[in-house]
mmCIF file of C-alpha atoms in Angstrom:
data_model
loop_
_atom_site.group_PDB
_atom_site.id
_atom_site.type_symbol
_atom_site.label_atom_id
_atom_site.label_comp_id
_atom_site.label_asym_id
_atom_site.label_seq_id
_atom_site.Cartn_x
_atom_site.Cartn_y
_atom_site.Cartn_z
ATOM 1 C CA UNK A 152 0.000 0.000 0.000
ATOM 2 C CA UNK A 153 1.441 3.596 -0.484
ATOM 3 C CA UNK A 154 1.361 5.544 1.734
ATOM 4 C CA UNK A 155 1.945 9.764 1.574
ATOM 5 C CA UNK A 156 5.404 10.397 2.814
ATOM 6 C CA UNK A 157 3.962 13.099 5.108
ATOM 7 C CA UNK A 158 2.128 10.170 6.770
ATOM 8 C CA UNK A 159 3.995 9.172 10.183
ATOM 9 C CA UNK A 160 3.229 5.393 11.504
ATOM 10 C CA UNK A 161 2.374 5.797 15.449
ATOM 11 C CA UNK A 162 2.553 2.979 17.875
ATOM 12 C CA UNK A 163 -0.003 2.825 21.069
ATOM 13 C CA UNK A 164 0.341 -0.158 23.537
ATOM 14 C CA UNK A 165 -1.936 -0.718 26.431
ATOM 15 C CA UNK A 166 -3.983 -2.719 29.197
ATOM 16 C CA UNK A 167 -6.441 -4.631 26.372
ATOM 17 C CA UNK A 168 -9.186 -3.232 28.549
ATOM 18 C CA UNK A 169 -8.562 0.102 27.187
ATOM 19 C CA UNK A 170 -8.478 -1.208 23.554
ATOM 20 C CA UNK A 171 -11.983 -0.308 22.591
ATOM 21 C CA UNK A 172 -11.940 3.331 24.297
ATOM 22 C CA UNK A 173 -8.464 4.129 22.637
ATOM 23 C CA UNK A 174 -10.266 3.250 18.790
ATOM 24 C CA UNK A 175 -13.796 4.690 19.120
ATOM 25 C CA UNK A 176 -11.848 7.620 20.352
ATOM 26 C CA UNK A 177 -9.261 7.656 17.578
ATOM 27 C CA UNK A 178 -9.755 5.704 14.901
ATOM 28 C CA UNK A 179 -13.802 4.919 14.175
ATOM 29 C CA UNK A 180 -13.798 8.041 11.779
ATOM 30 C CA UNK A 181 -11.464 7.011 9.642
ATOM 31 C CA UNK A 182 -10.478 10.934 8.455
ATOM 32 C CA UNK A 183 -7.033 11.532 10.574
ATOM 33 C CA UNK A 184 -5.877 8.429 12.158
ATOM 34 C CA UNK A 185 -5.896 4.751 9.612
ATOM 35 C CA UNK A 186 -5.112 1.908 11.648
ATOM 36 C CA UNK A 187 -2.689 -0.648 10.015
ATOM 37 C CA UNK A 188 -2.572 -4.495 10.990
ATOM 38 C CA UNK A 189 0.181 -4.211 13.340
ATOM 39 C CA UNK A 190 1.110 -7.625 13.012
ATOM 40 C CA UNK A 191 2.524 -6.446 10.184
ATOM 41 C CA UNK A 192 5.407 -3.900 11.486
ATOM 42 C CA UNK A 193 6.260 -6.707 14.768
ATOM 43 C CA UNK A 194 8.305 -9.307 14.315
ATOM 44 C CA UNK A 195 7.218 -12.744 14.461
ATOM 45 C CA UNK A 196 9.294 -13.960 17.374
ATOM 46 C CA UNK A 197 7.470 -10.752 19.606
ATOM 47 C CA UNK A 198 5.345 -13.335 20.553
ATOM 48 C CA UNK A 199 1.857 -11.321 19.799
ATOM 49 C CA UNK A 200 -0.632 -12.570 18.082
ATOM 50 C CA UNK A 201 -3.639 -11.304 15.852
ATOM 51 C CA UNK A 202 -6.909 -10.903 17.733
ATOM 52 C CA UNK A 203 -9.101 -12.382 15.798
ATOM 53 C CA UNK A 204 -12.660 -13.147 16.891
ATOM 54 C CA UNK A 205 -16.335 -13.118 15.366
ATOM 55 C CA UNK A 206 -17.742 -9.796 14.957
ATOM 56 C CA UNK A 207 -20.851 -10.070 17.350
ATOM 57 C CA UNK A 208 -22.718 -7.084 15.553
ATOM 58 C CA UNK A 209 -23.081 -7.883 11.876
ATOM 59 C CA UNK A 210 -25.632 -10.395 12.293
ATOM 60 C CA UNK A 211 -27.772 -7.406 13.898
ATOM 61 C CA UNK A 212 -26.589 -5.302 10.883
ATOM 62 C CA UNK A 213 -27.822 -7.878 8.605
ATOM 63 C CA UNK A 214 -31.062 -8.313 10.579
ATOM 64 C CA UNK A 215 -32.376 -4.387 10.368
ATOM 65 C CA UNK A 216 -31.287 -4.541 6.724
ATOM 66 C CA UNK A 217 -33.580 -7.362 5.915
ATOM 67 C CA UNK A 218 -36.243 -5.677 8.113
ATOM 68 C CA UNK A 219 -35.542 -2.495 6.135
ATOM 69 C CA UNK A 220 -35.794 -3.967 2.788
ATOM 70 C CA UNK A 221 -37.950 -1.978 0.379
ATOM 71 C CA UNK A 222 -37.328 1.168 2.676
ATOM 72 C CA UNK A 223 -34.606 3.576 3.199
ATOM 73 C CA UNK A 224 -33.237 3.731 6.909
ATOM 74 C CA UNK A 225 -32.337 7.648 7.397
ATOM 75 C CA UNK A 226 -28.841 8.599 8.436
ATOM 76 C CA UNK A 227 -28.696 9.900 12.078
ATOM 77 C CA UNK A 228 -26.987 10.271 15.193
ATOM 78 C CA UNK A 229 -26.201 6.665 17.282
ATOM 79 C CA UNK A 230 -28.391 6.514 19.974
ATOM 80 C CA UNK A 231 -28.163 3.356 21.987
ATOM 81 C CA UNK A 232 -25.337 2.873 24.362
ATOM 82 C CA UNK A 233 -25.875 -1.224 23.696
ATOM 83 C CA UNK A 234 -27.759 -2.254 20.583
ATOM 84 C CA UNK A 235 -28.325 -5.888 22.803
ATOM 85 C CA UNK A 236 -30.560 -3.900 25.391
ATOM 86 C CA UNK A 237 -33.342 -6.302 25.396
ATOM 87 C CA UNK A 238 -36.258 -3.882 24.325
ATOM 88 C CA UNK A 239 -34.608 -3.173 21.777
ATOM 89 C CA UNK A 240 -34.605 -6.664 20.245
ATOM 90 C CA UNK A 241 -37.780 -7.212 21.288
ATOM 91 C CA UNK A 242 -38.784 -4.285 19.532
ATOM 92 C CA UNK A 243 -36.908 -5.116 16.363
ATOM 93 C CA UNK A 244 -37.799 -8.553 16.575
ATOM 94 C CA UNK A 245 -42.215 -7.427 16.583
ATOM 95 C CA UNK A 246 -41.349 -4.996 13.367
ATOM 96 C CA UNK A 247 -40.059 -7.755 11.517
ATOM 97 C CA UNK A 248 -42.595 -9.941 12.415
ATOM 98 C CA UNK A 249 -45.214 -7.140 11.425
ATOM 99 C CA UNK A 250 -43.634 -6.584 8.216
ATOM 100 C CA UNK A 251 -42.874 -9.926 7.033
ATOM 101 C CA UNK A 252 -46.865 -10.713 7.792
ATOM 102 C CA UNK A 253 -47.097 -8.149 5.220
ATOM 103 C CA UNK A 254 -44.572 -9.006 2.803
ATOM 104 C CA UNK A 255 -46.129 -12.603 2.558
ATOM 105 C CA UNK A 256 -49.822 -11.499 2.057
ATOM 106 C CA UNK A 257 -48.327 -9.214 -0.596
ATOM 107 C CA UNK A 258 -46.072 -12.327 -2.072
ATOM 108 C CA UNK A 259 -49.166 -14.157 -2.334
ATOM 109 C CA UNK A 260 -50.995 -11.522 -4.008
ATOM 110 C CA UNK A 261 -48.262 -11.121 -6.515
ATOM 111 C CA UNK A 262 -48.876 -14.749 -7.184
ATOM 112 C CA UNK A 263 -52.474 -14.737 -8.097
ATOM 113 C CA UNK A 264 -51.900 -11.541 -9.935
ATOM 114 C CA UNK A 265 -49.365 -13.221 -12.190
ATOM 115 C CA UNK A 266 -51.772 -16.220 -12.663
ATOM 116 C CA UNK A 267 -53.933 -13.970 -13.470
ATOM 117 C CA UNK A 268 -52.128 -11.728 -16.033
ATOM 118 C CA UNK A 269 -51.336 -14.731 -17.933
ATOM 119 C CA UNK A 270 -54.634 -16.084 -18.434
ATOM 120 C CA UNK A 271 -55.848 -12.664 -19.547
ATOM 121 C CA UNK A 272 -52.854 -12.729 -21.850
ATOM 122 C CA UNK A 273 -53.600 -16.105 -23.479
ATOM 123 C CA UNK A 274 -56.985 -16.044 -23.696
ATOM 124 C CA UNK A 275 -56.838 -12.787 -25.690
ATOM 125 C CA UNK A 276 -55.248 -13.804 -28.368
ATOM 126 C CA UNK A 277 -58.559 -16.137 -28.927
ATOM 127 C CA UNK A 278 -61.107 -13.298 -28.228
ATOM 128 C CA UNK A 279 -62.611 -13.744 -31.444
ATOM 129 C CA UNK A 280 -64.144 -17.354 -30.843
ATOM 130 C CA UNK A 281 -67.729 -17.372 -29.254
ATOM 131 C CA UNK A 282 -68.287 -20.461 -27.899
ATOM 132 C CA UNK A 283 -67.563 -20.892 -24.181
ATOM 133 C CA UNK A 284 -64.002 -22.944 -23.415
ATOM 134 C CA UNK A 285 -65.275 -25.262 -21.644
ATOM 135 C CA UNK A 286 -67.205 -26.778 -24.672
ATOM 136 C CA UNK A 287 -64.392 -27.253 -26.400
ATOM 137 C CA UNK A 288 -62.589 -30.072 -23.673
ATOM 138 C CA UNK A 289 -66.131 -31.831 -23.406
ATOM 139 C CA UNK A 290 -65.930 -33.023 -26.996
ATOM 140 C CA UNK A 291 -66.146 -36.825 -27.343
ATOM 141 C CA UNK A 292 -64.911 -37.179 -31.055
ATOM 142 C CA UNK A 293 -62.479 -34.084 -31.450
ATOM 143 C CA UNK A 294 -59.335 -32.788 -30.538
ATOM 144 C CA UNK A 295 -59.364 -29.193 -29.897
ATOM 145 C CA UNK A 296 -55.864 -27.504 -29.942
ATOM 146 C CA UNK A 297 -55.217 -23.918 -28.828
ATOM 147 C CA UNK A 298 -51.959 -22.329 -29.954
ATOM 148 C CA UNK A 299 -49.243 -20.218 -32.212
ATOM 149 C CA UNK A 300 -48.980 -20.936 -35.924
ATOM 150 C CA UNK A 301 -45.682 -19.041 -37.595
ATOM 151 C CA UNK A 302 -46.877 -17.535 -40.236
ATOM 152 C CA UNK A 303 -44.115 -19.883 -42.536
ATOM 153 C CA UNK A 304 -45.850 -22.895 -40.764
ATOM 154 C CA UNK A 305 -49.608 -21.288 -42.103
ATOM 155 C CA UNK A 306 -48.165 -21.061 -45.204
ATOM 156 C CA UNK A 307 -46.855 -24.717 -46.092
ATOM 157 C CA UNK A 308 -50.213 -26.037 -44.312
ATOM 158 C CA UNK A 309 -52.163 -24.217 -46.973
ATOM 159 C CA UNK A 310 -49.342 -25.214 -49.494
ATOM 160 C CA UNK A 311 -49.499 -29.079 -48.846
ATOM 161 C CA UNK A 312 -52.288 -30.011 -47.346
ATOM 162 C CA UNK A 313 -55.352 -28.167 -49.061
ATOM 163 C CA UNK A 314 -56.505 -31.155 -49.886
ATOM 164 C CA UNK A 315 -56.421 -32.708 -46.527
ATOM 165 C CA UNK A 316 -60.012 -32.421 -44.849
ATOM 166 C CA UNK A 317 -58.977 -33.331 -41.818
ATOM 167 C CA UNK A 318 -56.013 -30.101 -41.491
ATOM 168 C CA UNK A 319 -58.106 -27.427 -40.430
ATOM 169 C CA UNK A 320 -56.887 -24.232 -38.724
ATOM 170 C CA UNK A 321 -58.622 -20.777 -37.752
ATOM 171 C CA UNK A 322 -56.801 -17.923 -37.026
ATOM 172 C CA UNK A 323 -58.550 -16.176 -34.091
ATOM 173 C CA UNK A 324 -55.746 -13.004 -33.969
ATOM 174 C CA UNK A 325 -52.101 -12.438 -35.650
ATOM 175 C CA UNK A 326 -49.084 -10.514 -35.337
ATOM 176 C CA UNK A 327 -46.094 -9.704 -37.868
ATOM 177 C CA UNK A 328 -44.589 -13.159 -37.242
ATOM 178 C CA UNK A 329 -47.332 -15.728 -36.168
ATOM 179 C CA UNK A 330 -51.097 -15.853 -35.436
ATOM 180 C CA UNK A 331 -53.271 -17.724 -32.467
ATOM 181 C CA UNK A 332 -56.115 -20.001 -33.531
ATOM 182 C CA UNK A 333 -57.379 -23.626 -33.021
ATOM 183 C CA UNK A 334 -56.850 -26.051 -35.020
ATOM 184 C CA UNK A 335 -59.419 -30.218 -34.913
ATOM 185 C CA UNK A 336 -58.578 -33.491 -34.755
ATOM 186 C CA UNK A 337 -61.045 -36.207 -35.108
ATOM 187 C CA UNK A 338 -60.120 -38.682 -31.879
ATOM 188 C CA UNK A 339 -58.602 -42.031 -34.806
ATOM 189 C CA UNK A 340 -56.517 -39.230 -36.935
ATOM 190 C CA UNK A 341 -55.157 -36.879 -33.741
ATOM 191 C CA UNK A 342 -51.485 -37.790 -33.810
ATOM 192 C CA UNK A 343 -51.138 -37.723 -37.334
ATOM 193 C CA UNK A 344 -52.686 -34.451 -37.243
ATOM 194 C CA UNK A 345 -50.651 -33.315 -34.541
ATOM 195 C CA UNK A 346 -47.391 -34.706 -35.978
ATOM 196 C CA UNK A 347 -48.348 -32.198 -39.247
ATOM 197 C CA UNK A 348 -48.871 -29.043 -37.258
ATOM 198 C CA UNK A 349 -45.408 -30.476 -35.134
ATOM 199 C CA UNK A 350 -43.778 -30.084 -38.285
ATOM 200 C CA UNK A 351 -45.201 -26.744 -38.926
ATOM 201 C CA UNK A 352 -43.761 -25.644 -35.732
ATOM 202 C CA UNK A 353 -47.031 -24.819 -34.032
ATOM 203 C CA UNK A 354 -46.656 -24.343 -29.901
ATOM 204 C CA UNK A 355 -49.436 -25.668 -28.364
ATOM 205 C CA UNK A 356 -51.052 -23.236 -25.829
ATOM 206 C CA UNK A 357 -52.902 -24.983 -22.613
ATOM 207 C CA UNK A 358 -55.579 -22.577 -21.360
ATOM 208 C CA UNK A 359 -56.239 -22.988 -17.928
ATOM 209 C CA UNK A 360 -59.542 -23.733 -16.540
ATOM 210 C CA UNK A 361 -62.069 -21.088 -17.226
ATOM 211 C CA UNK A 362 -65.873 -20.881 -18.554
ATOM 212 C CA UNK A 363 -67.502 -18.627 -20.602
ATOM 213 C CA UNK A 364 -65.848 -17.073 -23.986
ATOM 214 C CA UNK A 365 -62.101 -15.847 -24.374
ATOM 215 C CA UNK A 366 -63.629 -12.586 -24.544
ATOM 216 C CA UNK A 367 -66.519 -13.230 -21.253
ATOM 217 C CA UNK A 368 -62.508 -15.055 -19.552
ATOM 218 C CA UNK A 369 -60.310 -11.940 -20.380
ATOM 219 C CA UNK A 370 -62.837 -9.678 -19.069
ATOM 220 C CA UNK A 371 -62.940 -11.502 -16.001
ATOM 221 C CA UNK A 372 -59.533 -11.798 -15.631
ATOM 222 C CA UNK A 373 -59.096 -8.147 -15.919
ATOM 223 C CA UNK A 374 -61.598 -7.704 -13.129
ATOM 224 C CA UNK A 375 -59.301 -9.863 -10.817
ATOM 225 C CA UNK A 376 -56.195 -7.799 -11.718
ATOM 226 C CA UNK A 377 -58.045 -4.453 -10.856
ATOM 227 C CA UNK A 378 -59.016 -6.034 -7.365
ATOM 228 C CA UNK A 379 -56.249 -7.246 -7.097
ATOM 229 C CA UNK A 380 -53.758 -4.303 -7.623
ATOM 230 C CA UNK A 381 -55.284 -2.313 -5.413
ATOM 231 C CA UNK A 382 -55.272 -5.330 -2.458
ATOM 232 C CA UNK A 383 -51.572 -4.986 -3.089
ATOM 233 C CA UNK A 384 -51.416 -0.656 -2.582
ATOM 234 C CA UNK A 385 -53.698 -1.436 0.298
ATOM 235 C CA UNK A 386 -50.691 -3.788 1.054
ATOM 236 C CA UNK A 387 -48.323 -1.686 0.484
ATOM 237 C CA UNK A 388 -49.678 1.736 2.578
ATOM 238 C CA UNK A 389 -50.080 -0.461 6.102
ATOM 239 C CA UNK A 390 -45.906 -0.978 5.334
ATOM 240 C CA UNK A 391 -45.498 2.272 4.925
ATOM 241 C CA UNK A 392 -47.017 3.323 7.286
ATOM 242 C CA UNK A 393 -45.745 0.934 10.221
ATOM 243 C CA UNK A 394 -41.975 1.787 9.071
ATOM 244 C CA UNK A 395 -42.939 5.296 9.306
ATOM 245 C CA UNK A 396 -44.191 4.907 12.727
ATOM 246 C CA UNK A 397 -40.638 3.377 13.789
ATOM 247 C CA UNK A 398 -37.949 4.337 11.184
ATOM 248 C CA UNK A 399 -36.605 6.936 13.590
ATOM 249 C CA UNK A 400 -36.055 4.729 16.071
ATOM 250 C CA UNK A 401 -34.772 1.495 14.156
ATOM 251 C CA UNK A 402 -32.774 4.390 12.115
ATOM 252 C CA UNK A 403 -30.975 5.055 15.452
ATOM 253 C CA UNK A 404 -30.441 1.311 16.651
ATOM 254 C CA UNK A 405 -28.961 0.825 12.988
ATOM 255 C CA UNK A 406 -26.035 4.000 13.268
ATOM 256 C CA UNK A 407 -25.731 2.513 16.973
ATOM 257 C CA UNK A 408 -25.224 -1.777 15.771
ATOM 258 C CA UNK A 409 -23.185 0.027 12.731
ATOM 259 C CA UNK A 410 -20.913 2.087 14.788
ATOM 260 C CA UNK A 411 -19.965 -0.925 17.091
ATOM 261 C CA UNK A 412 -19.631 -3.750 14.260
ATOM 262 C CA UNK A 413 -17.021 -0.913 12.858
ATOM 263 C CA UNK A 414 -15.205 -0.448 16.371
ATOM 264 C CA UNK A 415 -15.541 -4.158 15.946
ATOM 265 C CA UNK A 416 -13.701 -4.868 13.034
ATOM 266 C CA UNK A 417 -11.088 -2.276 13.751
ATOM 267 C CA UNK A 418 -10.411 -4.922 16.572
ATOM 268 C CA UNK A 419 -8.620 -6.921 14.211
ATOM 269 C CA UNK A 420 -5.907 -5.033 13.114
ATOM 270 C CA UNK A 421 -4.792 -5.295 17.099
ATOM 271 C CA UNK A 422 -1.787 -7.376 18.391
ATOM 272 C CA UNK A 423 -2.093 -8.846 21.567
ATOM 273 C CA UNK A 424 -0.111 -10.605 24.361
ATOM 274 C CA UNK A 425 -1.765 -12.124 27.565
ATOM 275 C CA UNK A 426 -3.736 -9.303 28.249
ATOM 276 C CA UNK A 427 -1.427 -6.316 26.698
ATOM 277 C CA UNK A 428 -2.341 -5.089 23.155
ATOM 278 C CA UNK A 429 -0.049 -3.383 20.619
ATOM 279 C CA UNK A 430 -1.574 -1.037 18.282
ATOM 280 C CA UNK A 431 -0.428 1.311 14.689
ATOM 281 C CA UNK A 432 -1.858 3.523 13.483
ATOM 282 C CA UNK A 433 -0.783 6.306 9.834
ATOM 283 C CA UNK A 434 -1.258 9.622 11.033
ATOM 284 C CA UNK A 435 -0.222 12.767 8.984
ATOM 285 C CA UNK A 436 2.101 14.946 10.603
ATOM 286 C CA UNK A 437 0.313 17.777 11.132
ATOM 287 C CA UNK A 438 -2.217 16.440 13.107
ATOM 288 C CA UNK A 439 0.545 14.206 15.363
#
């Protein structure tokens, strides 16, 4: 690492009781003082060692920043002395629990609205037939198939099998590169018929349950996704407003479990003997 040569490397020692005063004190900002692993400027027969141990904080970082997802935490002041005072869990522990009771009626609503946007979406592209869909899988004798023709596959259909009474498709809507339609099978010719359309690259399209017309379905459908839209800003406002209610405070616990996970860390670059620490720090001369 380089370093500015107006940059002077400082030692401190001390009783490792004192370690954490002497960093948040001096080194937690980061702006004057950069601690260095001081491991690094000892020699190995000093007999210190690294003090290396888990970071008891993070997993409370991580916790408020799952509770906080989908929300911003505003920056403030720390205000908790120790972010393990037990209210304080408790109370960070009944906004989760709040908020993820929200987040899974929303999931769930996200679901059905997905289930639902599809079916709206597949059923429209056969809006123009007007018999109800559940006719069509009560037929003893006939295949019904719902799907996408390419246009290419429409073409060699009508190109080679004109002729063939049993090759019947009807476009119900198109676009530049395909259209949707239905194409019947009589029960003793249905997997020749569908190895031709195979051939003519049609994808088969498998409505899900529904009565009434494509157009009666999609209408339906659409009703659904209006109800259930708003369900989900209904959803949405109780969040916002219960993290509203306590941002302030869970924004303070957060600076507070943030500021000691960083005195934390800075822990590390601490060598230590019995119960005697070393410590170096980079400090710029002018502020020695």
């Amino acid at each position: 690492m380089f370093f500015d040569p107006k940059m002077q490397l400082v030692w401190v020692d001390g009783p490792l009781e004192k370690l954490d005063g002497f960093i948040e004190k001096c080194c937690v900002d980061g702006k004057r003082v950069h601690p260095a692993r001081a491991l690094d400027h000892m020699s190995a027969s000093s007999g210190y060692v690294a003090l290396n141990e888990d970071n008891p904080w993070g997993q409370m970082v991580e916790q408020i920043e799952h509770l906080a997802q989908g929300f911003e935490i505003p920056v403030v002041e720390p205000t908790l002395a120790d972010g393990r005072a037990q209210d304080t869990k408790l109370f960070l522990a009944d906004l989760n629990e709040r908020l993820e009771a929200h987040r899974k009626d929303r999931e769930l609503l996200k679901k059905q609205l997905e289930i639902c946007s599809k079916g709206a979406e597949s059923f429209a592209h056969f809006s123009n037939l007007t018999i109800p869909v559940e006719l069509t899988q009560q037929c003893e004798y006939v295949k019904i198939r719902f799907g996408r023709l390419p246009k290419r596959g429409y073409a060699m259909l009508q190109k080679d099998f004109t002729s063939d009474p049993y090759i019947l498709f009807v476009p119900c809507s198109e676009d530049d590169k395909a259209l949707w339609g239905v194409y019947f099978a009589p029960q003793k010719d249905a997997a020749r018929v569908d190895g031709i359309f195979s051939e003519a690259f049609f994808e088969r399209i498998r409505l899900p349950g529904a009565a009434g017309t494509p157009e009666q379905i999609v209408k339906n459908l659409q009703h659904n996704i209006d109800l259930l839209n708003q369900e989900i800003a209904e959803v949405n406002g109780q969040m916002t407003r219960l993290w509203n209610e306590a941002k302030w405070r869970v924004a303070g616990i957060y600076a507070s479990v943030c500021s000691l996970a960083r005195l934390f860390e800075l822990r590390r670059c601490a060598a230590v003997r019995g119960e005697h620490f070393f410590y170096c720090v980079w400090i710029a001369q002018p502020d020695l």
